[in-house]
Amino acid sequence: PLPTWSFHIFMILRSQLWGQIIDLECDQKSGRKTTAVTLGIKGARKLLVLLVACELMTALFGFDDVYIAYFSGLSFVQAVLELFLYPSKPPSLHLAALTGLVMTPAAGILLPRVWFYGSFR
């Protein structure tokens, strides 16, 4: 179904971009041309917020599972905070670890729920 495909496309794109933002300095030094390198940190963070907002809208209106919306909402809040708190600065190792500390348990809680309740039908 379209909501399932859309949600996963947005989630893959934003996860990839988040990783590129974390790796931005290394990618720049090595000459890689990633989306984050091309857009710069501020442009990449703005695109990240847009992708996560699209994911959140898909979660809110495409599924009848509040936990999916909570997960996307948490991701949206994290992306917006990073945009406004660190708009022009690549994340430090500490900030990257904080993102992982917030998102990994949330994903760990969501995954069994999705498996057992078939949220993506």
JSON list of C-alpha atoms in Angstrom, two decimals:
[
{"chain": "A", "resi": 1, "resn": "PRO", "atom": "CA", "xyz": [0.00, 0.00, 0.00]},
{"chain": "A", "resi": 2, "resn": "LEU", "atom": "CA", "xyz": [1.07, 3.58, -0.70]},
{"chain": "A", "resi": 3, "resn": "PRO", "atom": "CA", "xyz": [1.40, 4.70, 2.97]},
{"chain": "A", "resi": 4, "resn": "THR", "atom": "CA", "xyz": [3.71, 1.79, 3.73]},
{"chain": "A", "resi": 5, "resn": "TRP", "atom": "CA", "xyz": [5.95, 2.47, 0.75]},
{"chain": "A", "resi": 6, "resn": "SER", "atom": "CA", "xyz": [5.94, 6.23, 1.38]},
{"chain": "A", "resi": 7, "resn": "PHE", "atom": "CA", "xyz": [6.78, 5.87, 5.07]},
{"chain": "A", "resi": 8, "resn": "HIS", "atom": "CA", "xyz": [9.68, 3.56, 4.38]},
{"chain": "A", "resi": 9, "resn": "ILE", "atom": "CA", "xyz": [11.06, 5.70, 1.55]},
{"chain": "A", "resi": 10, "resn": "PHE", "atom": "CA", "xyz": [11.03, 8.78, 3.79]},
{"chain": "A", "resi": 11, "resn": "MET", "atom": "CA", "xyz": [12.56, 6.80, 6.64]},
{"chain": "A", "resi": 12, "resn": "ILE", "atom": "CA", "xyz": [15.36, 5.42, 4.45]},
{"chain": "A", "resi": 13, "resn": "LEU", "atom": "CA", "xyz": [16.11, 8.84, 2.96]},
{"chain": "A", "resi": 14, "resn": "ARG", "atom": "CA", "xyz": [16.23, 10.60, 6.31]},
{"chain": "A", "resi": 15, "resn": "SER", "atom": "CA", "xyz": [18.30, 7.84, 7.92]},
{"chain": "A", "resi": 16, "resn": "GLN", "atom": "CA", "xyz": [20.81, 8.05, 5.08]},
{"chain": "A", "resi": 17, "resn": "LEU", "atom": "CA", "xyz": [20.94, 11.84, 5.29]},
{"chain": "A", "resi": 18, "resn": "TRP", "atom": "CA", "xyz": [21.34, 11.76, 9.08]},
{"chain": "A", "resi": 19, "resn": "GLY", "atom": "CA", "xyz": [24.32, 9.45, 8.65]},
{"chain": "A", "resi": 20, "resn": "GLN", "atom": "CA", "xyz": [25.78, 11.77, 6.02]},
{"chain": "A", "resi": 21, "resn": "ILE", "atom": "CA", "xyz": [25.41, 14.73, 8.38]},
{"chain": "A", "resi": 22, "resn": "ILE", "atom": "CA", "xyz": [27.27, 12.81, 11.08]},
{"chain": "A", "resi": 23, "resn": "ASP", "atom": "CA", "xyz": [30.03, 11.90, 8.57]},
{"chain": "A", "resi": 24, "resn": "LEU", "atom": "CA", "xyz": [30.13, 15.34, 6.92]},
{"chain": "A", "resi": 25, "resn": "GLU", "atom": "CA", "xyz": [33.64, 16.41, 7.92]},
{"chain": "A", "resi": 26, "resn": "CYS", "atom": "CA", "xyz": [35.21, 13.07, 7.00]},
{"chain": "A", "resi": 27, "resn": "ASP", "atom": "CA", "xyz": [33.35, 13.01, 3.69]},
{"chain": "A", "resi": 28, "resn": "GLN", "atom": "CA", "xyz": [34.49, 16.56, 2.87]},
{"chain": "A", "resi": 29, "resn": "LYS", "atom": "CA", "xyz": [38.13, 15.74, 3.68]},
{"chain": "A", "resi": 30, "resn": "SER", "atom": "CA", "xyz": [38.07, 12.62, 1.51]},
{"chain": "A", "resi": 31, "resn": "GLY", "atom": "CA", "xyz": [36.39, 14.38, -1.43]},
{"chain": "A", "resi": 32, "resn": "ARG", "atom": "CA", "xyz": [33.11, 12.45, -1.33]},
{"chain": "A", "resi": 33, "resn": "LYS", "atom": "CA", "xyz": [30.13, 14.18, -2.93]},
{"chain": "A", "resi": 34, "resn": "THR", "atom": "CA", "xyz": [27.26, 13.19, -0.67]},
{"chain": "A", "resi": 35, "resn": "THR", "atom": "CA", "xyz": [23.99, 15.07, -0.40]},
{"chain": "A", "resi": 36, "resn": "ALA", "atom": "CA", "xyz": [25.12, 16.58, 2.91]},
{"chain": "A", "resi": 37, "resn": "VAL", "atom": "CA", "xyz": [28.45, 17.70, 1.45]},
{"chain": "A", "resi": 38, "resn": "THR", "atom": "CA", "xyz": [26.71, 19.24, -1.57]},
{"chain": "A", "resi": 39, "resn": "LEU", "atom": "CA", "xyz": [24.03, 21.06, 0.46]},
{"chain": "A", "resi": 40, "resn": "GLY", "atom": "CA", "xyz": [26.28, 22.00, 3.36]},
{"chain": "A", "resi": 41, "resn": "ILE", "atom": "CA", "xyz": [25.38, 21.39, 6.98]},
{"chain": "A", "resi": 42, "resn": "LYS", "atom": "CA", "xyz": [22.55, 23.91, 7.20]},
{"chain": "A", "resi": 43, "resn": "GLY", "atom": "CA", "xyz": [20.96, 22.84, 3.90]},
{"chain": "A", "resi": 44, "resn": "ALA", "atom": "CA", "xyz": [21.27, 19.17, 4.86]},
{"chain": "A", "resi": 45, "resn": "ARG", "atom": "CA", "xyz": [19.64, 19.82, 8.24]},
{"chain": "A", "resi": 46, "resn": "LYS", "atom": "CA", "xyz": [16.77, 21.68, 6.54]},
{"chain": "A", "resi": 47, "resn": "LEU", "atom": "CA", "xyz": [16.26, 18.81, 4.10]},
{"chain": "A", "resi": 48, "resn": "LEU", "atom": "CA", "xyz": [16.36, 16.38, 7.03]},
{"chain": "A", "resi": 49, "resn": "VAL", "atom": "CA", "xyz": [13.58, 18.28, 8.80]},
{"chain": "A", "resi": 50, "resn": "LEU", "atom": "CA", "xyz": [11.51, 18.21, 5.58]},
{"chain": "A", "resi": 51, "resn": "LEU", "atom": "CA", "xyz": [12.01, 14.46, 5.09]},
{"chain": "A", "resi": 52, "resn": "VAL", "atom": "CA", "xyz": [11.14, 13.67, 8.71]},
{"chain": "A", "resi": 53, "resn": "ALA", "atom": "CA", "xyz": [8.08, 15.95, 8.49]},
{"chain": "A", "resi": 54, "resn": "CYS", "atom": "CA", "xyz": [6.91, 13.99, 5.43]},
{"chain": "A", "resi": 55, "resn": "GLU", "atom": "CA", "xyz": [7.54, 10.74, 7.30]},
{"chain": "A", "resi": 56, "resn": "LEU", "atom": "CA", "xyz": [5.55, 12.06, 10.28]},
{"chain": "A", "resi": 57, "resn": "MET", "atom": "CA", "xyz": [2.61, 13.13, 8.09]},
{"chain": "A", "resi": 58, "resn": "THR", "atom": "CA", "xyz": [2.59, 9.70, 6.47]},
{"chain": "A", "resi": 59, "resn": "ALA", "atom": "CA", "xyz": [2.64, 8.09, 9.93]},
{"chain": "A", "resi": 60, "resn": "LEU", "atom": "CA", "xyz": [-0.19, 10.28, 11.20]},
{"chain": "A", "resi": 61, "resn": "PHE", "atom": "CA", "xyz": [-2.50, 9.94, 8.21]},
{"chain": "A", "resi": 62, "resn": "GLY", "atom": "CA", "xyz": [-1.45, 6.62, 6.69]},
{"chain": "A", "resi": 63, "resn": "PHE", "atom": "CA", "xyz": [-1.55, 4.25, 9.67]},
{"chain": "A", "resi": 64, "resn": "ASP", "atom": "CA", "xyz": [-3.80, 3.49, 12.57]},
{"chain": "A", "resi": 65, "resn": "ASP", "atom": "CA", "xyz": [-0.91, 3.02, 15.01]},
{"chain": "A", "resi": 66, "resn": "VAL", "atom": "CA", "xyz": [0.02, 5.82, 17.38]},
{"chain": "A", "resi": 67, "resn": "TYR", "atom": "CA", "xyz": [3.42, 4.25, 18.12]},
{"chain": "A", "resi": 68, "resn": "ILE", "atom": "CA", "xyz": [4.58, 4.79, 14.54]},
{"chain": "A", "resi": 69, "resn": "ALA", "atom": "CA", "xyz": [3.54, 8.43, 14.84]},
{"chain": "A", "resi": 70, "resn": "TYR", "atom": "CA", "xyz": [5.34, 8.72, 18.20]},
{"chain": "A", "resi": 71, "resn": "PHE", "atom": "CA", "xyz": [8.55, 7.36, 16.67]},
{"chain": "A", "resi": 72, "resn": "SER", "atom": "CA", "xyz": [8.38, 9.75, 13.72]},
{"chain": "A", "resi": 73, "resn": "GLY", "atom": "CA", "xyz": [7.41, 12.60, 16.02]},
{"chain": "A", "resi": 74, "resn": "LEU", "atom": "CA", "xyz": [10.44, 11.94, 18.21]},
{"chain": "A", "resi": 75, "resn": "SER", "atom": "CA", "xyz": [12.62, 11.92, 15.09]},
{"chain": "A", "resi": 76, "resn": "PHE", "atom": "CA", "xyz": [11.07, 15.21, 13.98]},
{"chain": "A", "resi": 77, "resn": "VAL", "atom": "CA", "xyz": [11.72, 16.86, 17.35]},
{"chain": "A", "resi": 78, "resn": "GLN", "atom": "CA", "xyz": [15.32, 15.62, 17.28]},
{"chain": "A", "resi": 79, "resn": "ALA", "atom": "CA", "xyz": [15.88, 16.96, 13.74]},
{"chain": "A", "resi": 80, "resn": "VAL", "atom": "CA", "xyz": [14.32, 20.35, 14.53]},
{"chain": "A", "resi": 81, "resn": "LEU", "atom": "CA", "xyz": [16.37, 20.70, 17.74]},
{"chain": "A", "resi": 82, "resn": "GLU", "atom": "CA", "xyz": [19.55, 19.91, 15.86]},
{"chain": "A", "resi": 83, "resn": "LEU", "atom": "CA", "xyz": [18.64, 22.45, 13.14]},
{"chain": "A", "resi": 84, "resn": "PHE", "atom": "CA", "xyz": [18.04, 25.25, 15.65]},
{"chain": "A", "resi": 85, "resn": "LEU", "atom": "CA", "xyz": [20.72, 24.37, 18.22]},
{"chain": "A", "resi": 86, "resn": "TYR", "atom": "CA", "xyz": [23.49, 23.46, 15.76]},
{"chain": "A", "resi": 87, "resn": "PRO", "atom": "CA", "xyz": [22.47, 25.02, 12.41]},
{"chain": "A", "resi": 88, "resn": "SER", "atom": "CA", "xyz": [25.95, 25.49, 10.98]},
{"chain": "A", "resi": 89, "resn": "LYS", "atom": "CA", "xyz": [28.00, 23.00, 12.93]},
{"chain": "A", "resi": 90, "resn": "PRO", "atom": "CA", "xyz": [28.52, 19.33, 12.08]},
{"chain": "A", "resi": 91, "resn": "PRO", "atom": "CA", "xyz": [27.62, 17.13, 15.02]},
{"chain": "A", "resi": 92, "resn": "SER", "atom": "CA", "xyz": [30.29, 16.26, 17.53]},
{"chain": "A", "resi": 93, "resn": "LEU", "atom": "CA", "xyz": [30.79, 12.66, 18.52]},
{"chain": "A", "resi": 94, "resn": "HIS", "atom": "CA", "xyz": [28.82, 13.50, 21.68]},
{"chain": "A", "resi": 95, "resn": "LEU", "atom": "CA", "xyz": [25.83, 14.81, 19.71]},
{"chain": "A", "resi": 96, "resn": "ALA", "atom": "CA", "xyz": [25.91, 11.84, 17.32]},
{"chain": "A", "resi": 97, "resn": "ALA", "atom": "CA", "xyz": [25.92, 9.51, 20.34]},
{"chain": "A", "resi": 98, "resn": "LEU", "atom": "CA", "xyz": [23.00, 11.43, 21.85]},
{"chain": "A", "resi": 99, "resn": "THR", "atom": "CA", "xyz": [21.00, 10.96, 18.64]},
{"chain": "A", "resi": 100, "resn": "GLY", "atom": "CA", "xyz": [21.71, 7.24, 18.82]},
{"chain": "A", "resi": 101, "resn": "LEU", "atom": "CA", "xyz": [20.86, 7.14, 22.51]},
{"chain": "A", "resi": 102, "resn": "VAL", "atom": "CA", "xyz": [17.44, 8.65, 21.82]},
{"chain": "A", "resi": 103, "resn": "MET", "atom": "CA", "xyz": [16.53, 6.88, 18.59]},
{"chain": "A", "resi": 104, "resn": "THR", "atom": "CA", "xyz": [17.87, 3.34, 19.14]},
{"chain": "A", "resi": 105, "resn": "PRO", "atom": "CA", "xyz": [15.63, 2.50, 22.14]},
{"chain": "A", "resi": 106, "resn": "ALA", "atom": "CA", "xyz": [12.66, 4.09, 20.37]},
{"chain": "A", "resi": 107, "resn": "ALA", "atom": "CA", "xyz": [13.26, 1.88, 17.33]},
{"chain": "A", "resi": 108, "resn": "GLY", "atom": "CA", "xyz": [13.76, -1.13, 19.61]},
{"chain": "A", "resi": 109, "resn": "ILE", "atom": "CA", "xyz": [10.35, -0.53, 21.17]},
{"chain": "A", "resi": 110, "resn": "LEU", "atom": "CA", "xyz": [8.64, 0.11, 17.84]},
{"chain": "A", "resi": 111, "resn": "LEU", "atom": "CA", "xyz": [9.99, -2.91, 15.95]},
{"chain": "A", "resi": 112, "resn": "PRO", "atom": "CA", "xyz": [8.36, -5.69, 18.04]},
{"chain": "A", "resi": 113, "resn": "ARG", "atom": "CA", "xyz": [5.09, -3.76, 18.05]},
{"chain": "A", "resi": 114, "resn": "VAL", "atom": "CA", "xyz": [5.10, -3.51, 14.27]},
{"chain": "A", "resi": 115, "resn": "TRP", "atom": "CA", "xyz": [5.93, -7.21, 13.95]},
{"chain": "A", "resi": 116, "resn": "PHE", "atom": "CA", "xyz": [3.27, -8.42, 16.36]},
{"chain": "A", "resi": 117, "resn": "TYR", "atom": "CA", "xyz": [0.47, -6.05, 15.36]},
{"chain": "A", "resi": 118, "resn": "GLY", "atom": "CA", "xyz": [1.11, -5.84, 11.61]},
{"chain": "A", "resi": 119, "resn": "SER", "atom": "CA", "xyz": [1.10, -2.05, 11.59]},
{"chain": "A", "resi": 120, "resn": "PHE", "atom": "CA", "xyz": [2.31, -1.78, 7.99]},
{"chain": "A", "resi": 121, "resn": "ARG", "atom": "CA", "xyz": [-0.49, -3.70, 6.31]}
]
